[in-house]
């Protein structure tokens, strides 16, 4: 079939735009990888005993907020690991957000909880509290039982009951390493007034052996989905967030493990309700207020503090999670898109929000459109084979380079995986991730975009299997 010059020109322009967006995304990833590599080489992790001697006396009290909804499978081990953290002064506040399973009863039985009266101020909005529990044997533990209102709602309840100047938001299914609080609090010790938030690395616990709320043996997951997510998390945290932190344009502190200045959180009204991107939205609000007030401040990422979390091992559960995450990112962008390019917001506006525009707003559409349109146009004879190979090189080859580079950073600087076979499995996953998995994630992200457009507020159940002993 002979095509007109106009049709060929249109095909070439469309393919060129798709390839350009892909190159732009991969260039951003390459820069992130380089910045992360230099940072890790320059800033070696301080040994735990030196960290304790250096920061213990100045470490501020911390309130650990752990929202829990249907977390009966792993809640006891998670809470025990929190209570055993190496940190001078802290309290653990577990918020049972209307669980339908035995989450609350598991906590009552495990810690012999008793109902108590505790006076608190209604600073941040949340659903009514049913009861407050304390343990006669664990003075640091408080459990709130409340009507279901979502994660942000539960965190606001925890903020109201907290007494410490620093808040630590974690997921109730997560396990912190014993020195994680001490390490992640370092920016608050060095700059108590100017540090608004700090986050640590999230790692996949699937494949690891857990005893008494501690990861005692690190291993790569056996489940292929969890294995692919392990590589994905390495790239997202060890590479991307470390780089954005160094560029002073970090827009997200993971809700699974983040520290926040309580006073600053209260000033912006706590977590916003009615959103699934509450962690990112809070950080953007903190940036926005500080920049509008002309304050000198820091939002930091500290790579060595580690929080272990259970990754979904089923496609349906993982798909719902990724659609929800993307919906949350779009909600935040839509709410704060006026920051993009506004001189008042500096690099947070043009770099941080610009990255959200390219990666989250345009990225999923360009990725899937490319995989559908470029091969189709090539098969129809509208594009030469060179265009197809350029697209493949950008989307797959460069993606593999970035993923393998993040894994190399992990092995050179942190060395969390002691067995060679685990590293080989992860190297294989770094290749497979770009040959189907990433495209599937783009489909889920497009579903999240559709849900955002429809103003859907569905959260979706997150099935837990509990930690392996």
Tab-separated table of C-alpha atoms in Angstrom:
chain	number	residue	atom	x	y	z
A	1	UNK	CA	0.000	0.000	0.000
A	2	UNK	CA	1.272	3.453	-0.956
A	3	UNK	CA	0.832	6.138	1.668
A	4	UNK	CA	0.665	9.864	1.053
A	5	UNK	CA	3.503	12.104	2.155
A	6	UNK	CA	1.146	13.698	4.685
A	7	UNK	CA	0.411	10.339	6.351
A	8	UNK	CA	4.105	9.458	6.488
A	9	UNK	CA	4.949	12.884	7.902
A	10	UNK	CA	2.243	12.529	10.579
A	11	UNK	CA	3.529	9.079	11.531
A	12	UNK	CA	7.101	10.334	11.810
A	13	UNK	CA	6.076	13.329	13.926
A	14	UNK	CA	3.983	11.127	16.253
A	15	UNK	CA	6.825	8.620	16.620
A	16	UNK	CA	9.313	11.450	17.146
A	17	UNK	CA	7.261	12.960	19.965
A	18	UNK	CA	6.897	9.564	21.667
A	19	UNK	CA	10.618	8.834	21.341
A	20	UNK	CA	11.491	12.346	22.578
A	21	UNK	CA	9.364	11.908	25.724
A	22	UNK	CA	10.971	8.520	26.310
A	23	UNK	CA	14.457	9.979	25.902
A	24	UNK	CA	13.564	12.821	28.280
A	25	UNK	CA	12.399	10.396	30.963
A	26	UNK	CA	15.471	8.177	30.578
A	27	UNK	CA	17.810	11.185	30.674
A	28	UNK	CA	16.217	12.231	33.954
A	29	UNK	CA	16.809	8.697	35.267
A	30	UNK	CA	20.440	8.755	34.105
A	31	UNK	CA	21.057	12.061	35.876
A	32	UNK	CA	19.400	10.691	39.011
A	33	UNK	CA	21.633	7.613	38.875
A	34	UNK	CA	24.766	9.747	38.575
A	35	UNK	CA	23.777	12.067	41.431
A	36	UNK	CA	22.850	9.124	43.662
A	37	UNK	CA	26.138	7.376	42.923
A	38	UNK	CA	28.242	10.432	43.791
A	39	UNK	CA	26.197	11.069	46.954
A	40	UNK	CA	26.514	7.497	48.218
A	41	UNK	CA	30.262	7.466	47.609
A	42	UNK	CA	30.757	10.764	49.438
A	43	UNK	CA	28.403	10.162	52.354
A	44	UNK	CA	29.227	6.798	53.830
A	45	UNK	CA	26.834	5.499	56.467
A	46	UNK	CA	28.012	6.070	60.031
A	47	UNK	CA	28.290	2.861	62.133
A	48	UNK	CA	25.410	2.452	64.617
A	49	UNK	CA	27.513	2.880	67.735
A	50	UNK	CA	29.044	6.121	66.433
A	51	UNK	CA	25.607	7.340	65.378
A	52	UNK	CA	24.272	6.699	68.888
A	53	UNK	CA	27.167	8.521	70.578
A	54	UNK	CA	26.931	11.470	68.203
A	55	UNK	CA	23.174	12.070	68.127
A	56	UNK	CA	21.544	10.393	71.141
A	57	UNK	CA	21.659	13.378	73.500
A	58	UNK	CA	20.250	15.792	70.919
A	59	UNK	CA	17.714	13.405	69.371
A	60	UNK	CA	14.187	14.874	69.675
A	61	UNK	CA	11.279	12.783	71.046
A	62	UNK	CA	9.338	11.046	68.287
A	63	UNK	CA	5.729	9.875	68.054
A	64	UNK	CA	5.426	6.884	65.711
A	65	UNK	CA	2.026	6.842	64.019
A	66	UNK	CA	0.979	3.473	62.594
A	67	UNK	CA	-2.455	3.398	60.905
A	68	UNK	CA	-3.836	-0.146	60.681
A	69	UNK	CA	-6.747	-1.391	58.603
A	70	UNK	CA	-7.218	-5.173	58.425
A	71	UNK	CA	-3.590	-5.868	59.395
A	72	UNK	CA	-4.170	-8.810	61.769
A	73	UNK	CA	-1.689	-11.051	59.913
A	74	UNK	CA	1.397	-9.033	60.838
A	75	UNK	CA	0.344	-6.363	63.338
A	76	UNK	CA	1.816	-7.979	66.451
A	77	UNK	CA	5.296	-8.441	64.977
A	78	UNK	CA	5.247	-4.936	63.525
A	79	UNK	CA	4.348	-3.339	66.871
A	80	UNK	CA	6.933	-5.418	68.751
A	81	UNK	CA	9.615	-4.298	66.303
A	82	UNK	CA	8.593	-0.663	66.862
A	83	UNK	CA	8.730	-0.976	70.645
A	84	UNK	CA	12.238	-2.470	70.409
A	85	UNK	CA	13.717	0.381	68.354
A	86	UNK	CA	17.006	1.896	69.502
A	87	UNK	CA	16.028	5.488	70.202
A	88	UNK	CA	16.150	7.572	73.400
A	89	UNK	CA	12.557	8.843	73.694
A	90	UNK	CA	9.595	7.763	71.579
A	91	UNK	CA	5.984	6.638	71.732
A	92	UNK	CA	4.102	4.260	69.451
A	93	UNK	CA	0.527	5.170	68.507
A	94	UNK	CA	-1.320	2.480	66.557
A	95	UNK	CA	-4.556	3.691	64.959
A	96	UNK	CA	-7.054	0.920	64.240
A	97	UNK	CA	-9.011	2.509	61.405
A	98	UNK	CA	-12.247	0.541	61.501
A	99	UNK	CA	-10.678	-2.842	60.753
A	100	UNK	CA	-13.082	-5.647	59.875
A	101	UNK	CA	-10.687	-8.396	60.893
A	102	UNK	CA	-9.059	-9.186	64.260
A	103	UNK	CA	-6.513	-6.349	64.203
A	104	UNK	CA	-7.748	-4.703	67.401
A	105	UNK	CA	-8.309	-7.958	69.292
A	106	UNK	CA	-4.858	-9.185	68.299
A	107	UNK	CA	-3.335	-6.072	69.850
A	108	UNK	CA	-5.496	-6.320	72.985
A	109	UNK	CA	-4.472	-9.941	73.545
A	110	UNK	CA	-0.789	-9.486	72.693
A	111	UNK	CA	-0.183	-6.411	74.867
A	112	UNK	CA	-2.937	-6.815	77.494
A	113	UNK	CA	-4.431	-3.459	76.520
A	114	UNK	CA	-6.824	-1.628	78.837
A	115	UNK	CA	-9.189	1.194	77.950
A	116	UNK	CA	-8.133	4.591	79.215
A	117	UNK	CA	-9.112	8.250	79.108
A	118	UNK	CA	-6.597	10.516	77.420
A	119	UNK	CA	-7.109	14.224	76.931
A	120	UNK	CA	-6.269	15.549	73.486
A	121	UNK	CA	-7.005	18.561	71.296
A	122	UNK	CA	-9.023	18.295	68.088
A	123	UNK	CA	-6.402	20.034	65.954
A	124	UNK	CA	-6.662	17.988	62.769
A	125	UNK	CA	-9.996	16.623	61.457
A	126	UNK	CA	-10.804	12.906	61.652
A	127	UNK	CA	-13.631	10.425	62.208
A	128	UNK	CA	-14.783	9.861	65.820
A	129	UNK	CA	-12.591	7.879	68.191
A	130	UNK	CA	-14.352	4.894	69.772
A	131	UNK	CA	-11.798	4.050	72.450
A	132	UNK	CA	-8.191	4.595	73.496
A	133	UNK	CA	-6.109	1.758	74.917
A	134	UNK	CA	-2.826	1.624	76.813
A	135	UNK	CA	-0.699	-1.274	78.020
A	136	UNK	CA	0.295	-1.690	81.672
A	137	UNK	CA	3.505	-3.381	80.502
A	138	UNK	CA	4.411	-1.139	77.564
A	139	UNK	CA	4.306	2.512	78.621
A	140	UNK	CA	5.280	3.648	75.128
A	141	UNK	CA	2.283	2.024	73.429
A	142	UNK	CA	-1.094	3.650	72.770
A	143	UNK	CA	-3.801	2.139	70.555
A	144	UNK	CA	-6.640	4.212	69.104
A	145	UNK	CA	-9.805	2.504	67.910
A	146	UNK	CA	-11.784	4.733	65.576
A	147	UNK	CA	-14.410	4.723	62.866
A	148	UNK	CA	-12.969	4.066	59.424
A	149	UNK	CA	-11.967	7.226	57.588
A	150	UNK	CA	-8.951	6.247	55.515
A	151	UNK	CA	-5.232	6.541	56.104
A	152	UNK	CA	-5.035	10.346	56.181
A	153	UNK	CA	-7.943	10.462	58.620
A	154	UNK	CA	-6.251	7.908	60.876
A	155	UNK	CA	-2.954	9.796	60.814
A	156	UNK	CA	-4.739	12.994	61.847
A	157	UNK	CA	-6.148	11.175	64.867
A	158	UNK	CA	-2.623	10.084	65.744
A	159	UNK	CA	-1.333	13.655	65.375
A	160	UNK	CA	-3.974	14.904	67.797
A	161	UNK	CA	-3.007	12.366	70.462
A	162	UNK	CA	0.749	12.644	69.927
A	163	UNK	CA	2.935	14.493	72.427
A	164	UNK	CA	6.305	14.579	70.640
A	165	UNK	CA	7.638	17.403	68.417
A	166	UNK	CA	8.503	14.948	65.614
A	167	UNK	CA	6.006	12.631	63.946
A	168	UNK	CA	6.977	9.366	62.279
A	169	UNK	CA	4.420	8.023	59.815
A	170	UNK	CA	4.719	4.329	58.981
A	171	UNK	CA	2.539	1.552	57.614
A	172	UNK	CA	1.399	-0.909	60.274
A	173	UNK	CA	2.590	-3.836	58.146
A	174	UNK	CA	6.163	-2.500	58.063
A	175	UNK	CA	9.273	-3.382	60.068
A	176	UNK	CA	11.887	-0.752	60.902
A	177	UNK	CA	15.507	-1.728	61.445
A	178	UNK	CA	16.583	-1.171	65.023
A	179	UNK	CA	18.657	1.969	64.300
A	180	UNK	CA	16.373	3.381	61.587
A	181	UNK	CA	14.874	6.135	63.775
A	182	UNK	CA	18.281	7.321	64.917
A	183	UNK	CA	19.557	7.506	61.350
A	184	UNK	CA	16.535	9.197	59.791
A	185	UNK	CA	16.378	11.763	62.595
A	186	UNK	CA	19.866	13.033	61.722
A	187	UNK	CA	18.583	16.033	59.672
A	188	UNK	CA	16.373	17.060	62.632
A	189	UNK	CA	19.338	16.913	65.008
A	190	UNK	CA	21.575	18.934	62.694
A	191	UNK	CA	18.893	21.484	61.759
A	192	UNK	CA	16.021	21.272	64.280
A	193	UNK	CA	14.083	24.328	63.106
A	194	UNK	CA	14.734	24.110	59.374
A	195	UNK	CA	14.079	20.416	58.744
A	196	UNK	CA	10.427	19.884	57.859
A	197	UNK	CA	10.527	16.248	56.766
A	198	UNK	CA	12.904	13.334	56.226
A	199	UNK	CA	12.429	9.877	54.778
A	200	UNK	CA	14.305	6.611	54.579
A	201	UNK	CA	14.552	3.679	52.198
A	202	UNK	CA	11.706	1.192	51.789
A	203	UNK	CA	12.727	-2.377	50.972
A	204	UNK	CA	10.768	-5.521	50.140
A	205	UNK	CA	10.600	-8.045	52.997
A	206	UNK	CA	9.300	-10.881	50.790
A	207	UNK	CA	12.020	-13.548	50.674
A	208	UNK	CA	13.581	-12.410	53.965
A	209	UNK	CA	13.403	-14.280	57.260
A	210	UNK	CA	11.787	-12.410	60.139
A	211	UNK	CA	12.051	-13.320	63.827
A	212	UNK	CA	10.469	-11.403	66.680
A	213	UNK	CA	9.822	-8.353	64.531
A	214	UNK	CA	13.338	-8.227	63.055
A	215	UNK	CA	14.716	-9.125	59.637
A	216	UNK	CA	17.413	-11.657	60.506
A	217	UNK	CA	18.202	-12.884	56.996
A	218	UNK	CA	17.965	-10.874	53.778
A	219	UNK	CA	17.011	-12.713	50.610
A	220	UNK	CA	15.501	-12.084	47.202
A	221	UNK	CA	11.795	-12.943	46.864
A	222	UNK	CA	10.774	-16.246	45.283
A	223	UNK	CA	7.595	-14.719	43.872
A	224	UNK	CA	8.290	-13.112	40.480
A	225	UNK	CA	6.063	-10.082	41.130
A	226	UNK	CA	7.762	-9.366	44.457
A	227	UNK	CA	11.166	-9.838	42.791
A	228	UNK	CA	10.337	-7.285	40.103
A	229	UNK	CA	9.127	-4.860	42.748
A	230	UNK	CA	12.427	-5.258	44.633
A	231	UNK	CA	14.317	-3.856	41.631
A	232	UNK	CA	11.659	-1.187	41.194
A	233	UNK	CA	12.007	-0.064	44.828
A	234	UNK	CA	15.808	0.054	44.575
A	235	UNK	CA	15.504	2.396	41.609
A	236	UNK	CA	12.793	4.531	43.185
A	237	UNK	CA	14.448	5.043	46.577
A	238	UNK	CA	18.179	4.491	46.244
A	239	UNK	CA	18.329	6.408	42.969
A	240	UNK	CA	15.398	8.767	42.377
A	241	UNK	CA	14.567	10.047	45.857
A	242	UNK	CA	18.189	10.445	46.849
A	243	UNK	CA	18.791	12.499	43.701
A	244	UNK	CA	15.719	14.710	44.175
A	245	UNK	CA	16.746	15.281	47.777
A	246	UNK	CA	20.189	16.474	46.685
A	247	UNK	CA	18.528	18.778	44.142
A	248	UNK	CA	16.268	20.164	46.909
A	249	UNK	CA	13.158	19.257	44.925
A	250	UNK	CA	11.948	16.101	46.697
A	251	UNK	CA	8.147	16.062	46.578
A	252	UNK	CA	7.375	12.791	48.331
A	253	UNK	CA	8.297	11.187	51.631
A	254	UNK	CA	6.875	7.681	51.625
A	255	UNK	CA	3.910	7.127	53.919
A	256	UNK	CA	5.519	3.809	54.830
A	257	UNK	CA	8.388	5.596	56.639
A	258	UNK	CA	8.722	9.355	57.064
A	259	UNK	CA	9.508	11.894	59.784
A	260	UNK	CA	7.771	15.272	59.973
A	261	UNK	CA	8.035	18.348	62.152
A	262	UNK	CA	4.747	18.298	64.071
A	263	UNK	CA	4.457	22.086	64.304
A	264	UNK	CA	4.834	22.445	60.522
A	265	UNK	CA	2.297	19.659	59.883
A	266	UNK	CA	-0.251	21.298	62.166
A	267	UNK	CA	0.312	24.672	60.478
A	268	UNK	CA	-0.756	23.228	57.104
A	269	UNK	CA	-3.812	21.524	58.629
A	270	UNK	CA	-2.458	18.008	58.937
A	271	UNK	CA	-3.126	15.417	56.274
A	272	UNK	CA	-5.712	16.370	53.659
A	273	UNK	CA	-8.795	14.171	53.724
A	274	UNK	CA	-10.480	12.698	50.669
A	275	UNK	CA	-7.219	11.900	48.864
A	276	UNK	CA	-5.218	8.712	48.358
A	277	UNK	CA	-1.977	10.647	47.830
A	278	UNK	CA	-1.847	11.982	51.377
A	279	UNK	CA	1.909	11.441	51.814
A	280	UNK	CA	2.896	13.368	48.700
A	281	UNK	CA	0.264	16.030	49.277
A	282	UNK	CA	1.544	16.747	52.782
A	283	UNK	CA	5.110	17.204	51.539
A	284	UNK	CA	3.976	19.526	48.739
A	285	UNK	CA	1.960	21.577	51.265
A	286	UNK	CA	5.028	21.870	53.507
A	287	UNK	CA	7.145	23.017	50.538
A	288	UNK	CA	4.494	25.471	49.447
A	289	UNK	CA	3.990	27.148	52.818
A	290	UNK	CA	7.715	27.424	53.543
A	291	UNK	CA	8.468	28.913	50.119
A	292	UNK	CA	5.589	31.381	50.310
A	293	UNK	CA	6.900	32.521	53.707
A	294	UNK	CA	10.467	32.766	52.384
A	295	UNK	CA	11.807	30.268	54.939
A	296	UNK	CA	15.092	28.409	54.648
A	297	UNK	CA	14.145	24.761	55.102
A	298	UNK	CA	15.022	21.161	54.242
A	299	UNK	CA	13.058	18.131	53.045
A	300	UNK	CA	15.609	15.329	53.133
A	301	UNK	CA	16.051	11.719	52.106
A	302	UNK	CA	18.471	9.571	54.111
A	303	UNK	CA	19.308	6.378	52.175
A	304	UNK	CA	20.590	4.107	54.933
A	305	UNK	CA	17.602	3.942	57.361
A	306	UNK	CA	15.612	0.937	56.171
A	307	UNK	CA	11.951	0.080	56.541
A	308	UNK	CA	10.873	-3.371	55.360
A	309	UNK	CA	7.411	-3.785	53.854
A	310	UNK	CA	5.449	-6.651	52.364
A	311	UNK	CA	4.927	-6.373	48.601
A	312	UNK	CA	1.818	-7.704	46.838
A	313	UNK	CA	2.321	-11.113	45.238
A	314	UNK	CA	-0.897	-11.148	43.208
A	315	UNK	CA	-1.583	-9.208	40.027
A	316	UNK	CA	-5.006	-7.963	41.119
A	317	UNK	CA	-3.722	-6.613	44.439
A	318	UNK	CA	-0.639	-5.037	42.863
A	319	UNK	CA	-2.737	-3.503	40.093
A	320	UNK	CA	-5.096	-1.859	42.574
A	321	UNK	CA	-2.134	-0.513	44.537
A	322	UNK	CA	-0.458	1.039	41.491
A	323	UNK	CA	-3.703	2.541	40.179
A	324	UNK	CA	-4.282	4.065	43.623
A	325	UNK	CA	-0.738	5.450	43.816
A	326	UNK	CA	-1.063	7.064	40.400
A	327	UNK	CA	-4.474	8.477	41.221
A	328	UNK	CA	-2.926	10.074	44.280
A	329	UNK	CA	-0.093	11.652	42.273
A	330	UNK	CA	-2.584	13.138	39.813
A	331	UNK	CA	-4.733	14.488	42.657
A	332	UNK	CA	-1.725	16.288	44.092
A	333	UNK	CA	-0.642	17.641	40.705
A	334	UNK	CA	-4.138	18.919	39.907
A	335	UNK	CA	-4.373	20.634	43.289
A	336	UNK	CA	-0.954	22.274	43.131
A	337	UNK	CA	-0.302	22.610	39.386
A	338	UNK	CA	-0.141	26.399	39.741
A	339	UNK	CA	3.290	25.853	41.343
A	340	UNK	CA	4.667	24.646	38.001
A	341	UNK	CA	6.923	27.359	36.608
A	342	UNK	CA	5.982	29.940	39.261
A	343	UNK	CA	9.208	31.770	40.283
A	344	UNK	CA	8.072	31.855	43.931
A	345	UNK	CA	8.499	28.081	44.162
A	346	UNK	CA	11.936	27.873	42.548
A	347	UNK	CA	13.255	24.430	41.699
A	348	UNK	CA	10.361	22.763	43.549
A	349	UNK	CA	8.022	24.363	41.013
A	350	UNK	CA	9.900	23.870	37.776
A	351	UNK	CA	11.918	20.725	38.558
A	352	UNK	CA	9.736	18.861	41.055
A	353	UNK	CA	6.332	19.623	39.555
A	354	UNK	CA	7.827	19.465	36.063
A	355	UNK	CA	8.923	15.904	36.753
A	356	UNK	CA	5.404	15.020	37.901
A	357	UNK	CA	4.061	16.464	34.637
A	358	UNK	CA	6.463	14.438	32.475
A	359	UNK	CA	6.509	11.197	34.477
A	360	UNK	CA	2.999	10.949	35.898
A	361	UNK	CA	0.745	13.028	33.631
A	362	UNK	CA	2.328	12.424	30.217
A	363	UNK	CA	4.474	9.357	30.929
A	364	UNK	CA	1.883	6.531	31.086
A	365	UNK	CA	0.078	7.791	27.991
A	366	UNK	CA	3.317	8.128	26.004
A	367	UNK	CA	4.571	4.694	27.130
A	368	UNK	CA	1.489	2.749	26.103
A	369	UNK	CA	0.802	4.848	23.035
A	370	UNK	CA	4.352	4.147	21.934
A	371	UNK	CA	4.026	0.383	22.348
A	372	UNK	CA	0.793	0.396	20.362
A	373	UNK	CA	1.409	3.115	17.788
A	374	UNK	CA	5.071	2.682	16.803
A	375	UNK	CA	4.898	-1.068	15.978
A	376	UNK	CA	1.560	-0.520	14.205
A	377	UNK	CA	2.882	2.321	12.054
A	378	UNK	CA	5.986	0.277	11.225
A	379	UNK	CA	3.920	-2.740	10.170
A	380	UNK	CA	1.733	-0.479	8.021
A	381	UNK	CA	4.826	0.848	6.277
A	382	UNK	CA	4.456	4.382	7.595
A	383	UNK	CA	7.661	4.222	9.619
A	384	UNK	CA	11.080	2.834	8.788
A	385	UNK	CA	12.637	0.097	10.905
A	386	UNK	CA	15.048	2.696	12.322
A	387	UNK	CA	12.178	4.394	14.164
A	388	UNK	CA	11.084	1.082	15.671
A	389	UNK	CA	14.611	0.280	16.855
A	390	UNK	CA	15.050	3.780	18.283
A	391	UNK	CA	11.844	3.380	20.266
A	392	UNK	CA	12.918	-0.063	21.525
A	393	UNK	CA	16.350	1.255	22.530
A	394	UNK	CA	14.851	4.142	24.479
A	395	UNK	CA	12.125	2.179	26.271
A	396	UNK	CA	13.907	-1.115	26.903
A	397	UNK	CA	17.680	-0.849	26.547
A	398	UNK	CA	18.063	2.386	28.491
A	399	UNK	CA	15.534	1.127	31.048
A	400	UNK	CA	17.659	-1.974	31.634
A	401	UNK	CA	20.781	0.187	32.008
A	402	UNK	CA	19.079	2.314	34.672
A	403	UNK	CA	17.717	-0.686	36.594
A	404	UNK	CA	21.053	-2.531	36.514
A	405	UNK	CA	22.802	0.695	37.531
A	406	UNK	CA	20.571	1.015	40.613
A	407	UNK	CA	21.339	-2.609	41.507
A	408	UNK	CA	25.064	-1.926	41.070
A	409	UNK	CA	24.790	1.041	43.460
A	410	UNK	CA	23.142	-1.236	46.004
A	411	UNK	CA	25.918	-3.808	45.756
A	412	UNK	CA	28.817	-1.328	45.741
A	413	UNK	CA	27.653	0.936	48.560
A	414	UNK	CA	25.129	-0.856	50.804
A	415	UNK	CA	25.520	-4.600	50.104
A	416	UNK	CA	22.252	-5.715	51.620
A	417	UNK	CA	22.069	-8.972	49.635
A	418	UNK	CA	24.814	-11.329	50.875
A	419	UNK	CA	24.213	-14.244	48.473
A	420	UNK	CA	25.441	-14.210	44.881
A	421	UNK	CA	22.388	-16.126	43.649
A	422	UNK	CA	20.129	-13.370	44.989
A	423	UNK	CA	22.080	-10.752	43.057
A	424	UNK	CA	21.828	-12.857	39.897
A	425	UNK	CA	18.063	-13.177	40.374
A	426	UNK	CA	17.790	-9.414	40.801
A	427	UNK	CA	19.935	-8.796	37.713
A	428	UNK	CA	17.589	-11.000	35.711
A	429	UNK	CA	14.615	-9.148	37.155
A	430	UNK	CA	16.203	-5.834	36.103
A	431	UNK	CA	15.995	-7.040	32.505
A	432	UNK	CA	12.536	-8.632	32.755
A	433	UNK	CA	11.152	-5.525	34.420
A	434	UNK	CA	11.529	-3.653	31.124
A	435	UNK	CA	10.040	-6.431	28.976
A	436	UNK	CA	6.427	-6.484	30.048
A	437	UNK	CA	6.231	-5.510	33.708
A	438	UNK	CA	6.796	-1.798	33.204
A	439	UNK	CA	4.281	-1.775	30.368
A	440	UNK	CA	1.740	-3.509	32.620
A	441	UNK	CA	2.362	-0.873	35.293
A	442	UNK	CA	1.622	1.774	32.659
A	443	UNK	CA	-1.749	0.099	32.046
A	444	UNK	CA	-2.499	0.237	35.779
A	445	UNK	CA	-1.410	3.868	35.876
A	446	UNK	CA	-3.755	4.678	33.007
A	447	UNK	CA	-6.532	3.003	34.978
A	448	UNK	CA	-5.597	5.260	37.889
A	449	UNK	CA	-5.798	8.225	35.532
A	450	UNK	CA	-9.305	7.155	34.484
A	451	UNK	CA	-10.313	6.716	38.136
A	452	UNK	CA	-8.994	10.195	38.883
A	453	UNK	CA	-10.960	11.599	35.968
A	454	UNK	CA	-14.098	9.847	37.265
A	455	UNK	CA	-13.323	11.201	40.777
A	456	UNK	CA	-13.292	7.669	42.153
A	457	UNK	CA	-12.348	7.309	45.838
A	458	UNK	CA	-12.108	3.508	45.897
A	459	UNK	CA	-9.132	2.340	47.976
A	460	UNK	CA	-9.231	-1.430	47.414
A	461	UNK	CA	-8.251	-4.161	49.831
A	462	UNK	CA	-4.563	-4.905	50.361
A	463	UNK	CA	-4.208	-8.644	51.119
A	464	UNK	CA	-1.452	-9.524	53.586
A	465	UNK	CA	0.108	-12.937	54.163
A	466	UNK	CA	2.229	-11.989	57.172
A	467	UNK	CA	6.009	-12.159	57.596
A	468	UNK	CA	7.998	-15.331	57.140
A	469	UNK	CA	9.533	-16.669	60.372
